[in-house]
Amino acid sequence: MDSVDLEVIRSCARWLENGHRALLVTVVKTWGSSPRPEGAMLAVRDDGIVVGSVSGGCIEDDLIERVRQRGIEQARPETIKYGITAEEAHRFGLPCGGTIQLVLEPLSRNSRMADLCRLVEDGHLVARHVDMTTGAVRLVPAPVVGGVDLNEQRLLTVHGPRYRMLVIGAGQLSHYLCQIAVGLDYQVTVCDPREEYTDEWDVPGTKIVRTMPDDTVLDMKLDARCAVIALTHDPKLDDLALMEALKTAAFYVGALGSRRNNAARRERLKEFDLDDSELARLRGPVGIYIGSRTPPEIAVSILAEVTAAKNGVSLPTLLQVEGAKAAREIASSRATACSV
């Protein structure tokens, strides 16, 4: 989960501990355009204090006013929709006539928000089952990342730690990439055993380690909420990280380099007992093709591809660096042939 939703859970646990009541609002379904995804959360305290977000702001205002006027009166969860009509969509700031369905859950000490907060902060992936009839809550280990499911009997939400990113190399490109990655809410670790690079590392919000890359991958116990990006151009470092990372469940594993270097890298990695399916997971050259040349532009290109992978978006070949450059070469050859 992102830090905004984790802060919602923390705030709810703290409010309940201090004797307040609170209303937890969860996005369970959207139609059309929506400012926040399914699973996004908002909490409204009994005095109107709010944390989190489920829209661009207008729905939040309506929910706050509802609590201030009526208090938290319901005894069990209920579902509501905003934006069914064009008038409501305009009133609540839903773009293009979008519709959003929410579950409003009155919280109590039996809602287990403190337990959920502790489990998530300890790195566990947790499924929270809310009985829609009684409001009773069960917390169980979750088999998959993310997800929201609602039926007449129960609401299921999956909660886990922040997404993590391991960057191999503390060079100039890594500075720009890590700055953006922190802004995207990744928990960023930079691995580089070379003192000449790590001694000057100064990107706030990141962790620098000087261990060997393969040891770092193993120590981090990468899961499906992790991305690994090798940026050193040094096979002695990049390959060590990749040979271990490709065996994990990390949702993204990529390496910087030209198409020729990428082909050579794949041949080298075959010597580390990686099978074809593991090698097929390697993304390289990393990034989407935007004509990037400077380190900041390359960082944007790489993180655009990481974001697509995180969100389950399959990019067409012409957006990938290798496919786009190959297509340009073919087009250029044809143009040359036609001009002769």
Short mmCIF file of C-alpha atoms in Angstrom, two decimals:
data_model
loop_
_atom_site.label_atom_id
_atom_site.label_comp_id
_atom_site.label_asym_id
_atom_site.label_seq_id
_atom_site.Cartn_x
_atom_site.Cartn_y
_atom_site.Cartn_z
CA MET A 1 0.00 0.00 0.00
CA ASP A 2 1.13 3.58 -0.44
CA SER A 3 2.06 5.78 2.49
CA VAL A 4 -1.24 7.71 2.28
CA ASP A 5 -3.31 4.59 2.98
CA LEU A 6 -0.89 3.39 5.65
CA GLU A 7 -1.31 6.76 7.38
CA VAL A 8 -5.09 6.23 7.30
CA ILE A 9 -4.67 2.95 9.19
CA ARG A 10 -2.26 4.51 11.68
CA SER A 11 -4.57 7.45 12.30
CA CYS A 12 -7.60 5.21 12.84
CA ALA A 13 -5.68 3.09 15.37
CA ARG A 14 -4.52 6.22 17.22
CA TRP A 15 -7.96 7.85 17.24
CA LEU A 16 -9.65 4.73 18.58
CA GLU A 17 -6.99 4.35 21.26
CA ASN A 18 -7.67 7.94 22.35
CA GLY A 19 -11.41 7.31 22.66
CA HIS A 20 -12.66 8.82 19.39
CA ARG A 21 -15.07 7.23 16.95
CA ALA A 22 -14.13 7.12 13.28
CA LEU A 23 -15.63 6.33 9.89
CA LEU A 24 -13.44 4.37 7.47
CA VAL A 25 -14.32 4.98 3.81
CA THR A 26 -13.00 2.54 1.19
CA VAL A 27 -13.27 2.78 -2.61
CA VAL A 28 -14.65 -0.60 -3.71
CA LYS A 29 -15.60 0.03 -7.33
CA THR A 30 -15.27 2.72 -9.99
CA TRP A 31 -16.84 3.24 -13.39
CA GLY A 32 -15.36 5.61 -15.96
CA SER A 33 -12.66 8.00 -14.80
CA SER A 34 -11.87 8.16 -11.10
CA PRO A 35 -9.24 10.19 -9.21
CA ARG A 36 -8.40 7.35 -6.80
CA PRO A 37 -8.15 3.58 -7.40
CA GLU A 38 -10.13 0.76 -5.81
CA GLY A 39 -8.81 0.14 -2.32
CA ALA A 40 -8.05 3.81 -1.61
CA MET A 41 -9.11 4.87 1.87
CA LEU A 42 -10.29 7.91 3.78
CA ALA A 43 -10.93 8.19 7.52
CA VAL A 44 -13.18 10.80 9.13
CA ARG A 45 -12.95 11.31 12.89
CA ASP A 46 -16.09 12.06 14.92
CA ASP A 47 -15.14 15.77 15.05
CA GLY A 48 -14.63 16.05 11.28
CA ILE A 49 -10.84 15.65 11.18
CA VAL A 50 -9.90 13.72 8.05
CA VAL A 51 -6.94 11.78 6.65
CA GLY A 52 -6.59 10.08 3.27
CA SER A 53 -8.47 10.58 0.01
CA VAL A 54 -11.11 8.90 -2.15
CA SER A 55 -11.61 11.64 -4.77
CA GLY A 56 -10.43 15.04 -5.83
CA GLY A 57 -11.88 16.64 -2.71
CA CYS A 58 -15.63 17.21 -3.19
CA ILE A 59 -16.68 13.76 -1.99
CA GLU A 60 -14.44 14.23 1.04
CA ASP A 61 -16.21 17.51 1.80
CA ASP A 62 -19.60 15.81 1.56
CA LEU A 63 -18.53 12.98 3.90
CA ILE A 64 -17.06 15.41 6.43
CA GLU A 65 -20.26 17.45 6.43
CA ARG A 66 -22.27 14.25 6.85
CA VAL A 67 -20.27 13.31 9.97
CA ARG A 68 -20.46 16.83 11.41
CA GLN A 69 -24.22 17.03 10.97
CA ARG A 70 -25.25 13.49 11.88
CA GLY A 71 -22.26 12.09 13.74
CA ILE A 72 -21.24 8.49 13.10
CA GLU A 73 -24.70 7.07 13.52
CA GLN A 74 -24.61 3.76 11.67
CA ALA A 75 -23.81 0.60 13.60
CA ARG A 76 -22.67 -1.51 10.65
CA PRO A 77 -21.00 -0.96 7.25
CA GLU A 78 -23.01 0.42 4.37
CA THR A 79 -22.39 1.09 0.68
CA ILE A 80 -23.06 4.35 -1.16
CA LYS A 81 -22.46 5.63 -4.70
CA TYR A 82 -21.50 9.04 -5.98
CA GLY A 83 -21.76 10.31 -9.52
CA ILE A 84 -24.63 8.23 -10.89
CA THR A 85 -26.13 11.25 -12.64
CA ALA A 86 -24.35 13.91 -14.68
CA GLU A 87 -25.39 16.48 -12.06
CA GLU A 88 -23.82 14.48 -9.24
CA ALA A 89 -20.68 13.83 -11.31
CA HIS A 90 -20.32 17.58 -11.80
CA ARG A 91 -21.09 18.34 -8.16
CA PHE A 92 -18.58 15.87 -6.79
CA GLY A 93 -15.84 16.56 -9.31
CA LEU A 94 -15.89 13.12 -10.96
CA PRO A 95 -14.41 13.51 -14.45
CA CYS A 96 -16.25 12.35 -17.58
CA GLY A 97 -19.33 11.29 -15.61
CA GLY A 98 -17.43 8.72 -13.55
CA THR A 99 -19.10 6.81 -10.74
CA ILE A 100 -17.53 5.67 -7.49
CA GLN A 101 -18.86 3.14 -4.96
CA LEU A 102 -17.74 3.38 -1.35
CA VAL A 103 -18.11 1.34 1.82
CA LEU A 104 -18.63 3.42 4.96
CA GLU A 105 -17.48 1.42 7.98
CA PRO A 106 -17.98 2.72 11.53
CA LEU A 107 -14.90 1.75 13.51
CA SER A 108 -14.60 0.54 17.07
CA ARG A 109 -11.91 -1.19 19.10
CA ASN A 110 -13.18 -4.45 17.61
CA SER A 111 -12.23 -3.23 14.10
CA ARG A 112 -8.64 -4.36 14.74
CA MET A 113 -7.00 -1.31 13.17
CA ALA A 114 -4.08 -1.42 15.63
CA ASP A 115 -3.48 -5.09 14.81
CA LEU A 116 -3.61 -4.35 11.08
CA CYS A 117 -1.20 -1.43 11.45
CA ARG A 118 1.30 -3.56 13.36
CA LEU A 119 1.16 -6.43 10.85
CA VAL A 120 1.65 -4.15 7.85
CA GLU A 121 4.54 -2.29 9.48
CA ASP A 122 6.16 -5.65 10.22
CA GLY A 123 6.10 -6.42 6.49
CA HIS A 124 3.15 -8.83 6.35
CA LEU A 125 0.59 -9.05 3.55
CA VAL A 126 -2.82 -9.12 5.26
CA ALA A 127 -6.39 -9.74 4.10
CA ARG A 128 -8.98 -7.86 6.17
CA HIS A 129 -12.46 -9.44 6.13
CA VAL A 130 -15.30 -7.19 7.31
CA ASP A 131 -18.70 -8.77 7.92
CA MET A 132 -21.17 -6.38 6.24
CA THR A 133 -23.96 -7.47 8.59
CA THR A 134 -22.22 -7.25 11.95
CA GLY A 135 -19.04 -5.28 11.28
CA ALA A 136 -16.91 -8.08 12.77
CA VAL A 137 -13.33 -8.19 11.43
CA ARG A 138 -10.95 -11.04 10.67
CA LEU A 139 -7.29 -10.60 9.72
CA VAL A 140 -5.66 -13.46 7.80
CA PRO A 141 -2.50 -13.85 5.68
CA ALA A 142 -3.15 -12.76 2.09
CA PRO A 143 -2.08 -15.05 -0.77
CA VAL A 144 -1.90 -12.26 -3.37
CA VAL A 145 -0.89 -8.62 -3.60
CA GLY A 146 -3.60 -5.98 -3.58
CA GLY A 147 -7.25 -6.45 -4.29
CA VAL A 148 -10.71 -5.41 -3.14
CA ASP A 149 -13.81 -7.59 -3.22
CA LEU A 150 -17.32 -6.80 -1.99
CA ASN A 151 -20.46 -8.92 -1.80
CA GLU A 152 -23.58 -8.82 0.36
CA GLN A 153 -21.86 -10.73 3.18
CA ARG A 154 -18.38 -9.25 3.43
CA LEU A 155 -15.82 -6.69 2.31
CA LEU A 156 -12.32 -7.99 1.59
CA THR A 157 -9.34 -5.65 1.33
CA VAL A 158 -5.68 -6.62 1.08
CA HIS A 159 -3.02 -4.55 2.83
CA GLY A 160 0.73 -4.79 2.70
CA PRO A 161 3.96 -2.86 3.13
CA ARG A 162 5.13 -0.13 0.77
CA TYR A 163 6.55 -1.07 -2.59
CA ARG A 164 10.33 -1.43 -2.46
CA MET A 165 12.96 -0.63 -5.06
CA LEU A 166 16.55 -1.85 -5.15
CA VAL A 167 18.88 0.21 -7.33
CA ILE A 168 22.33 -1.18 -8.17
CA GLY A 169 24.82 1.63 -8.52
CA ALA A 170 25.09 5.07 -6.92
CA GLY A 171 26.05 7.04 -10.03
CA GLN A 172 24.53 10.21 -11.47
CA LEU A 173 21.60 8.46 -13.16
CA SER A 174 20.75 6.74 -9.87
CA HIS A 175 20.51 10.13 -8.14
CA TYR A 176 17.79 11.31 -10.52
CA LEU A 177 16.00 7.97 -10.61
CA CYS A 178 15.93 7.64 -6.82
CA GLN A 179 14.69 11.18 -6.31
CA ILE A 180 11.69 10.44 -8.52
CA ALA A 181 11.19 6.97 -7.03
CA VAL A 182 10.96 8.46 -3.53
CA GLY A 183 8.32 10.84 -4.87
CA LEU A 184 6.45 7.83 -6.24
CA ASP A 185 6.42 6.45 -2.68
CA TYR A 186 8.92 3.60 -3.10
CA GLN A 187 11.08 2.53 -0.19
CA VAL A 188 14.41 2.86 -2.01
CA THR A 189 17.63 0.97 -1.27
CA VAL A 190 20.78 1.76 -3.25
CA CYS A 191 23.50 -0.89 -3.35
CA ASP A 192 27.04 -0.05 -4.40
CA PRO A 193 30.20 -1.48 -2.82
CA ARG A 194 32.37 1.19 -4.51
CA GLU A 195 33.36 3.80 -1.94
CA GLU A 196 34.09 6.44 -4.58
CA TYR A 197 30.36 6.49 -5.38
CA THR A 198 28.72 5.86 -2.01
CA ASP A 199 30.76 8.37 -0.01
CA GLU A 200 28.99 11.26 -1.77
CA TRP A 201 25.50 9.76 -1.89
CA ASP A 202 23.01 12.32 -0.56
CA VAL A 203 19.49 11.54 -1.81
CA PRO A 204 17.02 12.07 1.08
CA GLY A 205 14.61 9.23 1.79
CA THR A 206 16.90 6.49 0.45
CA LYS A 207 19.03 3.86 2.14
CA ILE A 208 22.58 3.22 0.93
CA VAL A 209 24.29 -0.16 1.46
CA ARG A 210 27.82 -1.17 0.54
CA THR A 211 27.36 -4.94 0.46
CA MET A 212 27.77 -7.02 -2.70
CA PRO A 213 24.65 -6.93 -4.92
CA ASP A 214 23.87 -10.66 -4.78
CA ASP A 215 24.07 -10.62 -0.98
CA THR A 216 21.83 -7.54 -0.90
CA VAL A 217 19.16 -9.21 -3.04
CA LEU A 218 19.14 -12.25 -0.76
CA ASP A 219 19.08 -10.12 2.41
CA MET A 220 16.10 -8.08 1.18
CA LYS A 221 13.95 -11.19 0.53
CA LEU A 222 12.36 -9.62 -2.52
CA ASP A 223 8.65 -10.23 -3.11
CA ALA A 224 5.99 -9.24 -5.63
CA ARG A 225 6.04 -5.65 -4.34
CA CYS A 226 9.68 -5.12 -5.33
CA ALA A 227 11.54 -3.71 -8.34
CA VAL A 228 15.24 -4.16 -9.11
CA ILE A 229 17.12 -1.86 -11.51
CA ALA A 230 20.81 -2.40 -12.34
CA LEU A 231 22.53 0.81 -13.47
CA THR A 232 26.29 0.40 -13.03
CA HIS A 233 27.26 -0.82 -16.54
CA ASP A 234 29.67 -3.11 -14.67
CA PRO A 235 28.87 -6.82 -15.21
CA LYS A 236 30.71 -7.69 -12.00
CA LEU A 237 28.03 -5.80 -10.09
CA ASP A 238 24.92 -5.79 -12.28
CA ASP A 239 25.07 -9.50 -13.12
CA LEU A 240 25.43 -10.47 -9.47
CA ALA A 241 22.18 -8.67 -8.64
CA LEU A 242 20.31 -9.90 -11.71
CA MET A 243 21.19 -13.57 -11.31
CA GLU A 244 19.51 -13.58 -7.90
CA ALA A 245 16.72 -11.08 -8.58
CA LEU A 246 15.42 -13.04 -11.58
CA LYS A 247 14.78 -15.99 -9.28
CA THR A 248 12.52 -13.93 -7.01
CA ALA A 249 8.91 -12.77 -7.33
CA ALA A 250 9.96 -9.14 -7.96
CA PHE A 251 7.48 -7.55 -10.36
CA TYR A 252 10.23 -5.74 -12.29
CA VAL A 253 13.87 -6.63 -12.94
CA GLY A 254 15.77 -4.52 -15.46
CA ALA A 255 19.22 -3.38 -16.48
CA LEU A 256 20.59 -0.34 -18.29
CA GLY A 257 22.56 -0.82 -21.49
CA SER A 258 22.43 -0.96 -25.25
CA ARG A 259 20.70 -3.70 -27.21
CA ARG A 260 24.06 -5.31 -27.90
CA ASN A 261 25.05 -5.19 -24.24
CA ASN A 262 21.67 -6.60 -23.26
CA ALA A 263 22.12 -9.56 -25.62
CA ALA A 264 25.58 -10.21 -24.18
CA ARG A 265 24.21 -9.95 -20.66
CA ARG A 266 21.58 -12.59 -21.36
CA GLU A 267 24.28 -14.96 -22.63
CA ARG A 268 26.35 -14.40 -19.50
CA LEU A 269 23.37 -15.00 -17.22
CA LYS A 270 22.76 -18.38 -18.81
CA GLU A 271 25.96 -19.50 -17.13
CA PHE A 272 24.34 -18.90 -13.72
CA ASP A 273 21.77 -21.68 -14.20
CA LEU A 274 18.91 -19.34 -15.06
CA ASP A 275 16.29 -21.02 -17.21
CA ASP A 276 14.54 -19.44 -20.21
CA SER A 277 11.49 -18.34 -18.22
CA GLU A 278 13.67 -16.54 -15.68
CA LEU A 279 15.74 -14.86 -18.38
CA ALA A 280 12.56 -13.78 -20.15
CA ARG A 281 11.70 -11.68 -17.09
CA LEU A 282 14.75 -9.47 -17.60
CA ARG A 283 13.84 -6.07 -19.02
CA GLY A 284 16.56 -4.50 -21.04
CA PRO A 285 17.33 -2.04 -22.36
CA VAL A 286 15.22 -0.58 -19.57
CA GLY A 287 12.69 2.16 -20.08
CA ILE A 288 10.15 3.23 -22.64
CA TYR A 289 11.26 5.02 -25.79
CA ILE A 290 10.87 8.79 -25.40
CA GLY A 291 14.10 9.84 -27.10
CA SER A 292 15.72 10.34 -23.71
CA ARG A 293 19.37 11.43 -23.67
CA THR A 294 20.09 13.14 -20.34
CA PRO A 295 20.18 11.33 -16.99
CA PRO A 296 16.91 12.95 -15.80
CA GLU A 297 15.15 11.97 -19.04
CA ILE A 298 16.47 8.41 -18.83
CA ALA A 299 15.25 8.20 -15.23
CA VAL A 300 11.76 9.27 -16.33
CA SER A 301 11.83 6.67 -19.12
CA ILE A 302 12.81 3.85 -16.73
CA LEU A 303 10.30 4.73 -14.05
CA ALA A 304 7.52 5.02 -16.63
CA GLU A 305 8.16 1.37 -17.54
CA VAL A 306 8.35 0.37 -13.86
CA THR A 307 5.03 2.12 -13.22
CA ALA A 308 3.39 0.31 -16.13
CA ALA A 309 4.63 -3.04 -14.79
CA LYS A 310 3.44 -2.20 -11.27
CA ASN A 311 -0.02 -1.36 -12.60
CA GLY A 312 -0.24 -4.45 -14.80
CA VAL A 313 -0.05 -2.53 -18.08
CA SER A 314 1.51 -4.40 -21.02
CA LEU A 315 3.40 -1.95 -23.21
CA PRO A 316 3.34 -2.39 -27.01
CA THR A 317 6.65 -3.22 -28.65
CA LEU A 318 6.92 0.22 -30.24
CA LEU A 319 6.99 1.85 -26.79
CA GLN A 320 9.83 -0.36 -25.58
CA VAL A 321 13.36 0.90 -26.24
CA GLU A 322 14.50 -2.17 -28.19
CA GLY A 323 11.37 -2.36 -30.34
CA ALA A 324 11.21 1.37 -31.02
CA LYS A 325 14.87 1.60 -32.08
CA ALA A 326 14.56 -1.45 -34.31
CA ALA A 327 11.48 0.06 -35.96
CA ARG A 328 13.31 3.34 -36.54
CA GLU A 329 16.21 1.54 -38.17
CA ILE A 330 13.86 -0.34 -40.49
CA ALA A 331 12.05 2.88 -41.40
CA SER A 332 15.36 4.65 -42.03
CA SER A 333 16.62 1.80 -44.24
CA ARG A 334 13.45 1.88 -46.30
CA ALA A 335 13.66 5.65 -46.67
CA THR A 336 17.29 5.35 -47.81
CA ALA A 337 16.40 2.61 -50.29
CA CYS A 338 13.56 4.68 -51.73
CA SER A 339 15.81 7.69 -52.22
CA VAL A 340 18.44 5.77 -54.17
#
